[in-house]
Amino acid sequence: MNNSLLKGSLFVALGAISYGMLTTFVKMAYAEGYTSHEITFAQMALGLVGLLIINLFIGKKKAAAPVQNRSKSILKLVAAGTSLGLTSTFYYLAAKYIPVSIGIVLLMQSVWMGVVLEAILEKKIPGAKKVFAVVAILAGTVLATNLMTDSFQLDWRGMGWGLLAAMSYTVTIYTSNTVSLQLHPLRRSLWMMVGGTLIVGIISFPFLIEQFNLQIFQKWGLILAIFGTILPPILYTQGMPKTGVGLGAIVSSIELPAAVLMAYFLLSETVNLYQWAGIALILIAVIQMNLPNFRRNKI
């Protein structure tokens, strides 16, 4: 592995680990009495401010050349960014009712949902390897969520919100790789964050009027913004071009065990052997599905 590939893999891994840490921090904020709407709004608002500052001081040097229809491209990104805000909203609502390990497994359903979305939009039946990966992910999910054991006592509200988060995350991934690619990645991240903050503000406004503790900004909002909306886009922007899509997707799957381990050490959540087996099966499926892309990019 050359230095560029190693550096790119490290950036992607750090970005994925940042994402994986989020739910544990959200759980800790819940324990201090903050609501999901306070948490989500604080993260998105501070994330927007952070990306704006980064674009002003760093993006100016690296900005792409002027493009035609810039306004149209920006509007598309703002619209696409609403799925980013919905993902955080749904995911943090799920975290109220289910353990972190289950929440991250549900979010990983975006992998097979992406395959289905691609098949619908491109009107193309997925290949055998992708179908195998989807089956493996579903089987891993059954194990990881304890669906087949007597200890299954998950709150269906959490399951529902978690699956909605996965659907929204699927849209986010798709739009991030297809909408207004001619703009610089930092600019794209900024405008998508604008859309995400707007939709979160609209959804949260009625609840924030009733209860809004400004201390959320200095206590948890900044931490969530750094690890959820500022660091990952920068790290992925730096790392993905070096790793390629295939290896990047494989390395980013480290988000799953990172989230589980964070919850284990900071929240004392227990994960049994069946759950670890399910998590391993999901990771194997992600790797298997992306190996062809990795090999092509390596060649």
PDB file of C-alpha atoms in Angstrom:
ATOM      1  CA  MET A   1       0.000   0.000   0.000  1.00  0.00           C
ATOM      2  CA  ASN A   2       1.568   3.324  -1.065  1.00  0.00           C
ATOM      3  CA  ASN A   3       1.679   6.401   1.154  1.00  0.00           C
ATOM      4  CA  SER A   4      -1.177   8.150  -0.664  1.00  0.00           C
ATOM      5  CA  LEU A   5      -3.504   5.151  -0.298  1.00  0.00           C
ATOM      6  CA  LEU A   6      -2.522   4.685   3.343  1.00  0.00           C
ATOM      7  CA  LYS A   7      -3.136   8.362   4.092  1.00  0.00           C
ATOM      8  CA  GLY A   8      -6.492   8.280   2.284  1.00  0.00           C
ATOM      9  CA  SER A   9      -7.567   5.161   4.197  1.00  0.00           C
ATOM     10  CA  LEU A  10      -6.616   6.850   7.468  1.00  0.00           C
ATOM     11  CA  PHE A  11      -8.696   9.940   6.638  1.00  0.00           C
ATOM     12  CA  VAL A  12     -11.736   7.838   5.697  1.00  0.00           C
ATOM     13  CA  ALA A  13     -11.361   5.670   8.809  1.00  0.00           C
ATOM     14  CA  LEU A  14     -11.205   8.740  11.070  1.00  0.00           C
ATOM     15  CA  GLY A  15     -14.289  10.174   9.367  1.00  0.00           C
ATOM     16  CA  ALA A  16     -16.195   6.920   9.872  1.00  0.00           C
ATOM     17  CA  ILE A  17     -15.124   6.670  13.520  1.00  0.00           C
ATOM     18  CA  SER A  18     -16.336  10.240  14.040  1.00  0.00           C
ATOM     19  CA  TYR A  19     -19.758   9.256  12.753  1.00  0.00           C
ATOM     20  CA  GLY A  20     -19.716   6.142  14.907  1.00  0.00           C
ATOM     21  CA  MET A  21     -19.176   8.162  18.084  1.00  0.00           C
ATOM     22  CA  LEU A  22     -22.267  10.325  17.588  1.00  0.00           C
ATOM     23  CA  THR A  23     -25.023   8.133  19.024  1.00  0.00           C
ATOM     24  CA  THR A  24     -23.135   7.561  22.266  1.00  0.00           C
ATOM     25  CA  PHE A  25     -22.824  11.321  22.763  1.00  0.00           C
ATOM     26  CA  VAL A  26     -26.537  11.726  21.975  1.00  0.00           C
ATOM     27  CA  LYS A  27     -27.411   9.119  24.607  1.00  0.00           C
ATOM     28  CA  MET A  28     -25.279  10.998  27.136  1.00  0.00           C
ATOM     29  CA  ALA A  29     -27.059  14.254  26.265  1.00  0.00           C
ATOM     30  CA  TYR A  30     -30.424  12.535  26.732  1.00  0.00           C
ATOM     31  CA  ALA A  31     -29.285  11.422  30.188  1.00  0.00           C
ATOM     32  CA  GLU A  32     -28.776  15.090  31.104  1.00  0.00           C
ATOM     33  CA  GLY A  33     -32.356  15.969  30.143  1.00  0.00           C
ATOM     34  CA  TYR A  34     -31.900  17.480  26.672  1.00  0.00           C
ATOM     35  CA  THR A  35     -34.544  16.682  24.043  1.00  0.00           C
ATOM     36  CA  SER A  36     -33.934  15.212  20.593  1.00  0.00           C
ATOM     37  CA  HIS A  37     -34.998  18.503  18.994  1.00  0.00           C
ATOM     38  CA  GLU A  38     -32.529  20.523  21.088  1.00  0.00           C
ATOM     39  CA  ILE A  39     -29.737  18.089  20.260  1.00  0.00           C
ATOM     40  CA  THR A  40     -30.445  17.913  16.522  1.00  0.00           C
ATOM     41  CA  PHE A  41     -30.916  21.659  16.064  1.00  0.00           C
ATOM     42  CA  ALA A  42     -27.758  22.516  18.033  1.00  0.00           C
ATOM     43  CA  GLN A  43     -25.691  20.067  15.996  1.00  0.00           C
ATOM     44  CA  MET A  44     -26.974  21.270  12.625  1.00  0.00           C
ATOM     45  CA  ALA A  45     -26.776  24.994  13.477  1.00  0.00           C
ATOM     46  CA  LEU A  46     -23.219  24.811  14.828  1.00  0.00           C
ATOM     47  CA  GLY A  47     -22.228  22.498  11.997  1.00  0.00           C
ATOM     48  CA  LEU A  48     -23.469  25.063   9.492  1.00  0.00           C
ATOM     49  CA  VAL A  49     -21.477  27.825  11.203  1.00  0.00           C
ATOM     50  CA  GLY A  50     -18.373  25.627  11.260  1.00  0.00           C
ATOM     51  CA  LEU A  51     -18.613  24.729   7.552  1.00  0.00           C
ATOM     52  CA  LEU A  52     -19.238  28.393   6.698  1.00  0.00           C
ATOM     53  CA  ILE A  53     -16.046  29.437   8.502  1.00  0.00           C
ATOM     54  CA  ILE A  54     -14.062  26.638   6.831  1.00  0.00           C
ATOM     55  CA  ASN A  55     -15.352  27.686   3.410  1.00  0.00           C
ATOM     56  CA  LEU A  56     -14.436  31.316   4.054  1.00  0.00           C
ATOM     57  CA  PHE A  57     -10.852  30.625   5.135  1.00  0.00           C
ATOM     58  CA  ILE A  58      -9.925  27.381   3.395  1.00  0.00           C
ATOM     59  CA  GLY A  59     -12.408  26.893   0.582  1.00  0.00           C
ATOM     60  CA  LYS A  60     -11.482  30.238  -0.986  1.00  0.00           C
ATOM     61  CA  LYS A  61      -8.029  28.913  -1.947  1.00  0.00           C
ATOM     62  CA  LYS A  62      -9.319  25.590  -3.239  1.00  0.00           C
ATOM     63  CA  ALA A  63     -12.602  26.649  -4.811  1.00  0.00           C
ATOM     64  CA  ALA A  64     -13.329  25.332  -8.267  1.00  0.00           C
ATOM     65  CA  ALA A  65     -13.516  27.600 -11.276  1.00  0.00           C
ATOM     66  CA  PRO A  66     -16.801  29.487 -11.876  1.00  0.00           C
ATOM     67  CA  VAL A  67     -19.513  27.299 -13.367  1.00  0.00           C
ATOM     68  CA  GLN A  68     -22.686  28.039 -15.262  1.00  0.00           C
ATOM     69  CA  ASN A  69     -26.078  27.699 -13.566  1.00  0.00           C
ATOM     70  CA  ARG A  70     -24.457  28.036 -10.135  1.00  0.00           C
ATOM     71  CA  SER A  71     -27.741  29.175  -8.568  1.00  0.00           C
ATOM     72  CA  LYS A  72     -29.531  26.118  -9.911  1.00  0.00           C
ATOM     73  CA  SER A  73     -26.782  23.851  -8.586  1.00  0.00           C
ATOM     74  CA  ILE A  74     -26.985  25.470  -5.154  1.00  0.00           C
ATOM     75  CA  LEU A  75     -30.770  25.032  -4.997  1.00  0.00           C
ATOM     76  CA  LYS A  76     -30.376  21.363  -5.867  1.00  0.00           C
ATOM     77  CA  LEU A  77     -27.844  20.920  -3.075  1.00  0.00           C
ATOM     78  CA  VAL A  78     -30.054  22.713  -0.540  1.00  0.00           C
ATOM     79  CA  ALA A  79     -32.965  20.457  -1.517  1.00  0.00           C
ATOM     80  CA  ALA A  80     -30.738  17.370  -1.319  1.00  0.00           C
ATOM     81  CA  GLY A  81     -29.475  18.489   2.079  1.00  0.00           C
ATOM     82  CA  THR A  82     -32.947  18.117   3.601  1.00  0.00           C
ATOM     83  CA  SER A  83     -32.337  14.357   3.670  1.00  0.00           C
ATOM     84  CA  LEU A  84     -29.229  15.047   5.774  1.00  0.00           C
ATOM     85  CA  GLY A  85     -31.340  16.875   8.343  1.00  0.00           C
ATOM     86  CA  LEU A  86     -34.021  14.187   8.308  1.00  0.00           C
ATOM     87  CA  THR A  87     -31.405  11.484   8.870  1.00  0.00           C
ATOM     88  CA  SER A  88     -30.199  13.169  12.064  1.00  0.00           C
ATOM     89  CA  THR A  89     -33.763  13.832  13.212  1.00  0.00           C
ATOM     90  CA  PHE A  90     -34.919  10.233  12.719  1.00  0.00           C
ATOM     91  CA  TYR A  91     -31.703   8.673  14.016  1.00  0.00           C
ATOM     92  CA  TYR A  92     -31.665  10.661  17.235  1.00  0.00           C
ATOM     93  CA  LEU A  93     -35.339   9.887  17.842  1.00  0.00           C
ATOM     94  CA  ALA A  94     -34.484   6.199  17.424  1.00  0.00           C
ATOM     95  CA  ALA A  95     -31.694   6.589  19.994  1.00  0.00           C
ATOM     96  CA  LYS A  96     -34.326   7.446  22.622  1.00  0.00           C
ATOM     97  CA  TYR A  97     -35.812   3.958  22.453  1.00  0.00           C
ATOM     98  CA  ILE A  98     -33.093   1.499  21.406  1.00  0.00           C
ATOM     99  CA  PRO A  99     -29.435   0.770  22.280  1.00  0.00           C
ATOM    100  CA  VAL A 100     -26.637   2.336  20.240  1.00  0.00           C
ATOM    101  CA  SER A 101     -25.599  -1.057  18.842  1.00  0.00           C
ATOM    102  CA  ILE A 102     -29.087  -1.624  17.411  1.00  0.00           C
ATOM    103  CA  GLY A 103     -29.389   1.925  16.102  1.00  0.00           C
ATOM    104  CA  ILE A 104     -26.167   1.739  14.073  1.00  0.00           C
ATOM    105  CA  VAL A 105     -27.175  -1.674  12.674  1.00  0.00           C
ATOM    106  CA  LEU A 106     -30.478  -0.189  11.497  1.00  0.00           C
ATOM    107  CA  LEU A 107     -28.661   2.748   9.923  1.00  0.00           C
ATOM    108  CA  MET A 108     -26.449   0.284   8.026  1.00  0.00           C
ATOM    109  CA  GLN A 109     -29.579  -0.923   6.215  1.00  0.00           C
ATOM    110  CA  SER A 110     -28.810   1.985   3.898  1.00  0.00           C
ATOM    111  CA  VAL A 111     -26.351  -0.364   2.158  1.00  0.00           C
ATOM    112  CA  TRP A 112     -29.044  -2.661   0.740  1.00  0.00           C
ATOM    113  CA  MET A 113     -31.496   0.220   0.398  1.00  0.00           C
ATOM    114  CA  GLY A 114     -28.929   1.896  -1.835  1.00  0.00           C
ATOM    115  CA  VAL A 115     -28.807  -1.216  -4.016  1.00  0.00           C
ATOM    116  CA  VAL A 116     -32.608  -1.152  -4.353  1.00  0.00           C
ATOM    117  CA  LEU A 117     -32.658   2.599  -5.087  1.00  0.00           C
ATOM    118  CA  GLU A 118     -29.953   2.182  -7.734  1.00  0.00           C
ATOM    119  CA  ALA A 119     -31.897  -0.679  -9.346  1.00  0.00           C
ATOM    120  CA  ILE A 120     -35.095   1.415  -9.482  1.00  0.00           C
ATOM    121  CA  LEU A 121     -33.487   4.601 -10.809  1.00  0.00           C
ATOM    122  CA  GLU A 122     -31.221   2.866 -13.316  1.00  0.00           C
ATOM    123  CA  LYS A 123     -33.840   0.208 -14.187  1.00  0.00           C
ATOM    124  CA  LYS A 124     -31.209  -2.488 -13.887  1.00  0.00           C
ATOM    125  CA  ILE A 125     -31.404  -5.765 -11.955  1.00  0.00           C
ATOM    126  CA  PRO A 126     -28.531  -5.965  -9.426  1.00  0.00           C
ATOM    127  CA  GLY A 127     -25.879  -8.632  -9.977  1.00  0.00           C
ATOM    128  CA  ALA A 128     -25.520 -11.839  -7.979  1.00  0.00           C
ATOM    129  CA  LYS A 129     -22.849 -10.365  -5.674  1.00  0.00           C
ATOM    130  CA  LYS A 130     -25.060  -7.451  -4.693  1.00  0.00           C
ATOM    131  CA  VAL A 131     -28.021  -9.738  -4.100  1.00  0.00           C
ATOM    132  CA  PHE A 132     -25.822 -11.954  -1.911  1.00  0.00           C
ATOM    133  CA  ALA A 133     -24.650  -8.884   0.009  1.00  0.00           C
ATOM    134  CA  VAL A 134     -28.250  -7.753   0.601  1.00  0.00           C
ATOM    135  CA  VAL A 135     -29.223 -11.211   1.919  1.00  0.00           C
ATOM    136  CA  ALA A 136     -26.123 -11.286   4.150  1.00  0.00           C
ATOM    137  CA  ILE A 137     -26.906  -7.819   5.554  1.00  0.00           C
ATOM    138  CA  LEU A 138     -30.501  -8.806   6.325  1.00  0.00           C
ATOM    139  CA  ALA A 139     -29.315 -12.041   7.973  1.00  0.00           C
ATOM    140  CA  GLY A 140     -26.735 -10.073   9.958  1.00  0.00           C
ATOM    141  CA  THR A 141     -29.427  -7.632  11.043  1.00  0.00           C
ATOM    142  CA  VAL A 142     -31.596 -10.471  12.365  1.00  0.00           C
ATOM    143  CA  LEU A 143     -28.653 -11.686  14.468  1.00  0.00           C
ATOM    144  CA  ALA A 144     -27.482  -8.212  15.555  1.00  0.00           C
ATOM    145  CA  THR A 145     -30.953  -7.149  16.747  1.00  0.00           C
ATOM    146  CA  ASN A 146     -31.662 -10.426  18.605  1.00  0.00           C
ATOM    147  CA  LEU A 147     -34.831 -10.965  16.573  1.00  0.00           C
ATOM    148  CA  MET A 148     -34.528 -14.753  16.833  1.00  0.00           C
ATOM    149  CA  THR A 149     -33.843 -14.936  20.580  1.00  0.00           C
ATOM    150  CA  ASP A 150     -36.029 -14.851  23.673  1.00  0.00           C
ATOM    151  CA  SER A 151     -34.281 -11.664  24.787  1.00  0.00           C
ATOM    152  CA  PHE A 152     -35.844  -9.658  21.957  1.00  0.00           C
ATOM    153  CA  GLN A 153     -37.545  -6.714  23.675  1.00  0.00           C
ATOM    154  CA  LEU A 154     -36.837  -3.828  21.321  1.00  0.00           C
ATOM    155  CA  ASP A 155     -39.118  -0.822  21.236  1.00  0.00           C
ATOM    156  CA  TRP A 156     -40.835  -0.734  17.851  1.00  0.00           C
ATOM    157  CA  ARG A 157     -40.797   3.063  17.907  1.00  0.00           C
ATOM    158  CA  GLY A 158     -37.013   2.945  17.902  1.00  0.00           C
ATOM    159  CA  MET A 159     -37.012   0.342  15.138  1.00  0.00           C
ATOM    160  CA  GLY A 160     -39.341   2.498  13.027  1.00  0.00           C
ATOM    161  CA  TRP A 161     -37.340   5.690  13.481  1.00  0.00           C
ATOM    162  CA  GLY A 162     -34.124   3.768  12.814  1.00  0.00           C
ATOM    163  CA  LEU A 163     -35.399   2.410   9.485  1.00  0.00           C
ATOM    164  CA  LEU A 164     -36.643   5.880   8.489  1.00  0.00           C
ATOM    165  CA  ALA A 165     -33.140   7.197   9.282  1.00  0.00           C
ATOM    166  CA  ALA A 166     -31.655   4.502   7.023  1.00  0.00           C
ATOM    167  CA  MET A 167     -34.020   5.471   4.177  1.00  0.00           C
ATOM    168  CA  SER A 168     -33.108   9.127   4.539  1.00  0.00           C
ATOM    169  CA  TYR A 169     -29.397   8.295   4.777  1.00  0.00           C
ATOM    170  CA  THR A 170     -29.718   6.308   1.542  1.00  0.00           C
ATOM    171  CA  VAL A 171     -31.029   9.427  -0.198  1.00  0.00           C
ATOM    172  CA  THR A 172     -28.202  11.477   1.334  1.00  0.00           C
ATOM    173  CA  ILE A 173     -25.543   9.065   0.038  1.00  0.00           C
ATOM    174  CA  TYR A 174     -27.099   8.999  -3.429  1.00  0.00           C
ATOM    175  CA  THR A 175     -27.443  12.771  -3.744  1.00  0.00           C
ATOM    176  CA  SER A 176     -23.948  13.346  -2.317  1.00  0.00           C
ATOM    177  CA  ASN A 177     -22.547  11.328  -5.212  1.00  0.00           C
ATOM    178  CA  THR A 178     -24.785  12.676  -7.984  1.00  0.00           C
ATOM    179  CA  VAL A 179     -25.909  16.279  -7.354  1.00  0.00           C
ATOM    180  CA  SER A 180     -23.863  19.294  -8.553  1.00  0.00           C
ATOM    181  CA  LEU A 181     -20.542  17.463  -8.708  1.00  0.00           C
ATOM    182  CA  GLN A 182     -18.975  20.364 -10.605  1.00  0.00           C
ATOM    183  CA  LEU A 183     -18.818  22.404  -7.384  1.00  0.00           C
ATOM    184  CA  HIS A 184     -15.995  22.052  -4.877  1.00  0.00           C
ATOM    185  CA  PRO A 185     -16.718  19.400  -2.182  1.00  0.00           C
ATOM    186  CA  LEU A 186     -16.505  21.968   0.634  1.00  0.00           C
ATOM    187  CA  ARG A 187     -19.055  24.178  -1.151  1.00  0.00           C
ATOM    188  CA  ARG A 188     -21.322  21.187  -1.709  1.00  0.00           C
ATOM    189  CA  SER A 189     -21.103  20.193   1.964  1.00  0.00           C
ATOM    190  CA  LEU A 190     -21.960  23.755   3.010  1.00  0.00           C
ATOM    191  CA  TRP A 191     -25.078  24.039   0.835  1.00  0.00           C
ATOM    192  CA  MET A 192     -26.301  20.601   1.807  1.00  0.00           C
ATOM    193  CA  MET A 193     -25.878  21.635   5.435  1.00  0.00           C
ATOM    194  CA  VAL A 194     -27.995  24.730   4.726  1.00  0.00           C
ATOM    195  CA  GLY A 195     -30.801  22.457   3.521  1.00  0.00           C
ATOM    196  CA  GLY A 196     -30.367  20.133   6.487  1.00  0.00           C
ATOM    197  CA  THR A 197     -30.443  22.983   9.001  1.00  0.00           C
ATOM    198  CA  LEU A 198     -33.543  24.501   7.388  1.00  0.00           C
ATOM    199  CA  ILE A 199     -35.573  21.280   7.564  1.00  0.00           C
ATOM    200  CA  VAL A 200     -34.445  20.586  11.139  1.00  0.00           C
ATOM    201  CA  GLY A 201     -35.349  24.154  12.115  1.00  0.00           C
ATOM    202  CA  ILE A 202     -38.826  23.811  10.593  1.00  0.00           C
ATOM    203  CA  ILE A 203     -39.479  20.454  12.295  1.00  0.00           C
ATOM    204  CA  SER A 204     -38.026  21.496  15.657  1.00  0.00           C
ATOM    205  CA  PHE A 205     -39.460  25.033  15.883  1.00  0.00           C
ATOM    206  CA  PRO A 206     -42.777  24.136  17.610  1.00  0.00           C
ATOM    207  CA  PHE A 207     -40.928  22.021  20.192  1.00  0.00           C
ATOM    208  CA  LEU A 208     -38.096  24.512  20.745  1.00  0.00           C
ATOM    209  CA  ILE A 209     -40.618  27.238  21.600  1.00  0.00           C
ATOM    210  CA  GLU A 210     -41.825  25.096  24.505  1.00  0.00           C
ATOM    211  CA  GLN A 211     -38.390  23.986  25.685  1.00  0.00           C
ATOM    212  CA  PHE A 212     -34.961  25.139  24.611  1.00  0.00           C
ATOM    213  CA  ASN A 213     -31.952  25.123  26.918  1.00  0.00           C
ATOM    214  CA  LEU A 214     -29.209  27.284  25.401  1.00  0.00           C
ATOM    215  CA  GLN A 215     -26.587  25.330  27.332  1.00  0.00           C
ATOM    216  CA  ILE A 216     -26.947  22.574  24.727  1.00  0.00           C
ATOM    217  CA  PHE A 217     -24.788  24.703  22.415  1.00  0.00           C
ATOM    218  CA  GLN A 218     -21.797  24.823  24.735  1.00  0.00           C
ATOM    219  CA  LYS A 219     -22.180  21.356  26.265  1.00  0.00           C
ATOM    220  CA  TRP A 220     -23.142  18.872  23.517  1.00  0.00           C
ATOM    221  CA  GLY A 221     -23.929  20.885  20.384  1.00  0.00           C
ATOM    222  CA  LEU A 222     -20.293  21.688  19.657  1.00  0.00           C
ATOM    223  CA  ILE A 223     -19.142  18.087  20.201  1.00  0.00           C
ATOM    224  CA  LEU A 224     -21.885  16.699  17.941  1.00  0.00           C
ATOM    225  CA  ALA A 225     -21.225  19.331  15.283  1.00  0.00           C
ATOM    226  CA  ILE A 226     -17.499  18.581  15.213  1.00  0.00           C
ATOM    227  CA  PHE A 227     -17.859  14.802  15.035  1.00  0.00           C
ATOM    228  CA  GLY A 228     -21.065  14.721  12.986  1.00  0.00           C
ATOM    229  CA  THR A 229     -21.101  17.589  10.499  1.00  0.00           C
ATOM    230  CA  ILE A 230     -17.648  19.213  10.335  1.00  0.00           C
ATOM    231  CA  LEU A 231     -14.895  16.588  10.594  1.00  0.00           C
ATOM    232  CA  PRO A 232     -16.445  13.759   8.496  1.00  0.00           C
ATOM    233  CA  PRO A 233     -17.039  15.810   5.310  1.00  0.00           C
ATOM    234  CA  ILE A 234     -13.509  17.232   5.478  1.00  0.00           C
ATOM    235  CA  LEU A 235     -11.930  13.827   6.169  1.00  0.00           C
ATOM    236  CA  TYR A 236     -13.959  12.100   3.448  1.00  0.00           C
ATOM    237  CA  THR A 237     -13.170  14.887   0.984  1.00  0.00           C
ATOM    238  CA  GLN A 238      -9.462  14.370   1.662  1.00  0.00           C
ATOM    239  CA  GLY A 239      -9.550  10.582   1.815  1.00  0.00           C
ATOM    240  CA  MET A 240     -12.029   9.316  -0.792  1.00  0.00           C
ATOM    241  CA  PRO A 241     -10.123  10.633  -3.853  1.00  0.00           C
ATOM    242  CA  LYS A 242      -7.049   8.706  -2.645  1.00  0.00           C
ATOM    243  CA  THR A 243      -8.814   5.436  -1.796  1.00  0.00           C
ATOM    244  CA  GLY A 244     -11.440   5.288  -4.532  1.00  0.00           C
ATOM    245  CA  VAL A 245     -15.083   4.384  -3.966  1.00  0.00           C
ATOM    246  CA  GLY A 246     -14.528   0.663  -3.377  1.00  0.00           C
ATOM    247  CA  LEU A 247     -11.833   0.816  -0.700  1.00  0.00           C
ATOM    248  CA  GLY A 248     -13.449   3.962   0.748  1.00  0.00           C
ATOM    249  CA  ALA A 249     -16.747   2.130   1.322  1.00  0.00           C
ATOM    250  CA  ILE A 250     -14.915  -0.816   2.892  1.00  0.00           C
ATOM    251  CA  VAL A 251     -12.870   1.366   5.252  1.00  0.00           C
ATOM    252  CA  SER A 252     -15.896   3.510   6.193  1.00  0.00           C
ATOM    253  CA  SER A 253     -17.729   0.402   7.434  1.00  0.00           C
ATOM    254  CA  ILE A 254     -15.518   0.689  10.531  1.00  0.00           C
ATOM    255  CA  GLU A 255     -18.252   3.074  11.708  1.00  0.00           C
ATOM    256  CA  LEU A 256     -20.296   0.044  12.828  1.00  0.00           C
ATOM    257  CA  PRO A 257     -17.819  -1.556  15.286  1.00  0.00           C
ATOM    258  CA  ALA A 258     -16.659   1.922  16.388  1.00  0.00           C
ATOM    259  CA  ALA A 259     -20.208   2.823  17.451  1.00  0.00           C
ATOM    260  CA  VAL A 260     -20.678  -0.471  19.289  1.00  0.00           C
ATOM    261  CA  LEU A 261     -17.353  -0.191  21.129  1.00  0.00           C
ATOM    262  CA  MET A 262     -18.036   3.439  22.119  1.00  0.00           C
ATOM    263  CA  ALA A 263     -21.379   2.386  23.605  1.00  0.00           C
ATOM    264  CA  TYR A 264     -19.707  -0.534  25.382  1.00  0.00           C
ATOM    265  CA  PHE A 265     -17.023   1.582  27.063  1.00  0.00           C
ATOM    266  CA  LEU A 266     -18.979   4.789  27.770  1.00  0.00           C
ATOM    267  CA  LEU A 267     -22.543   3.520  28.236  1.00  0.00           C
ATOM    268  CA  SER A 268     -21.803  -0.035  29.439  1.00  0.00           C
ATOM    269  CA  GLU A 269     -24.089  -1.488  26.766  1.00  0.00           C
ATOM    270  CA  THR A 270     -23.659  -5.236  26.426  1.00  0.00           C
ATOM    271  CA  VAL A 271     -23.375  -7.008  23.074  1.00  0.00           C
ATOM    272  CA  ASN A 272     -23.765 -10.794  22.979  1.00  0.00           C
ATOM    273  CA  LEU A 273     -22.085 -13.274  20.627  1.00  0.00           C
ATOM    274  CA  TYR A 274     -25.104 -13.392  18.304  1.00  0.00           C
ATOM    275  CA  GLN A 275     -24.951  -9.620  17.897  1.00  0.00           C
ATOM    276  CA  TRP A 276     -21.205  -9.657  17.208  1.00  0.00           C
ATOM    277  CA  ALA A 277     -21.782 -12.391  14.635  1.00  0.00           C
ATOM    278  CA  GLY A 278     -24.455 -10.267  12.973  1.00  0.00           C
ATOM    279  CA  ILE A 279     -22.186  -7.223  12.932  1.00  0.00           C
ATOM    280  CA  ALA A 280     -19.379  -9.306  11.423  1.00  0.00           C
ATOM    281  CA  LEU A 281     -21.749 -10.629   8.741  1.00  0.00           C
ATOM    282  CA  ILE A 282     -22.785  -7.077   7.801  1.00  0.00           C
ATOM    283  CA  LEU A 283     -19.147  -5.979   7.566  1.00  0.00           C
ATOM    284  CA  ILE A 284     -18.280  -8.992   5.389  1.00  0.00           C
ATOM    285  CA  ALA A 285     -21.202  -8.145   3.085  1.00  0.00           C
ATOM    286  CA  VAL A 286     -20.048  -4.523   2.735  1.00  0.00           C
ATOM    287  CA  ILE A 287     -16.504  -5.637   1.933  1.00  0.00           C
ATOM    288  CA  GLN A 288     -17.650  -8.289  -0.545  1.00  0.00           C
ATOM    289  CA  MET A 289     -19.908  -5.833  -2.352  1.00  0.00           C
ATOM    290  CA  ASN A 290     -17.176  -3.212  -2.752  1.00  0.00           C
ATOM    291  CA  LEU A 291     -14.173  -5.425  -3.566  1.00  0.00           C
ATOM    292  CA  PRO A 292     -14.771  -5.257  -7.369  1.00  0.00           C
ATOM    293  CA  ASN A 293     -14.645  -1.424  -7.255  1.00  0.00           C
ATOM    294  CA  PHE A 294     -11.496  -1.551  -5.142  1.00  0.00           C
ATOM    295  CA  ARG A 295      -9.778  -3.913  -7.581  1.00  0.00           C
ATOM    296  CA  ARG A 296     -10.702  -1.734 -10.576  1.00  0.00           C
ATOM    297  CA  ASN A 297      -9.374   1.405  -8.887  1.00  0.00           C
ATOM    298  CA  LYS A 298      -6.198  -0.432  -7.867  1.00  0.00           C
ATOM    299  CA  ILE A 299      -5.586  -1.489 -11.459  1.00  0.00           C
TER     300      ILE A 299
END
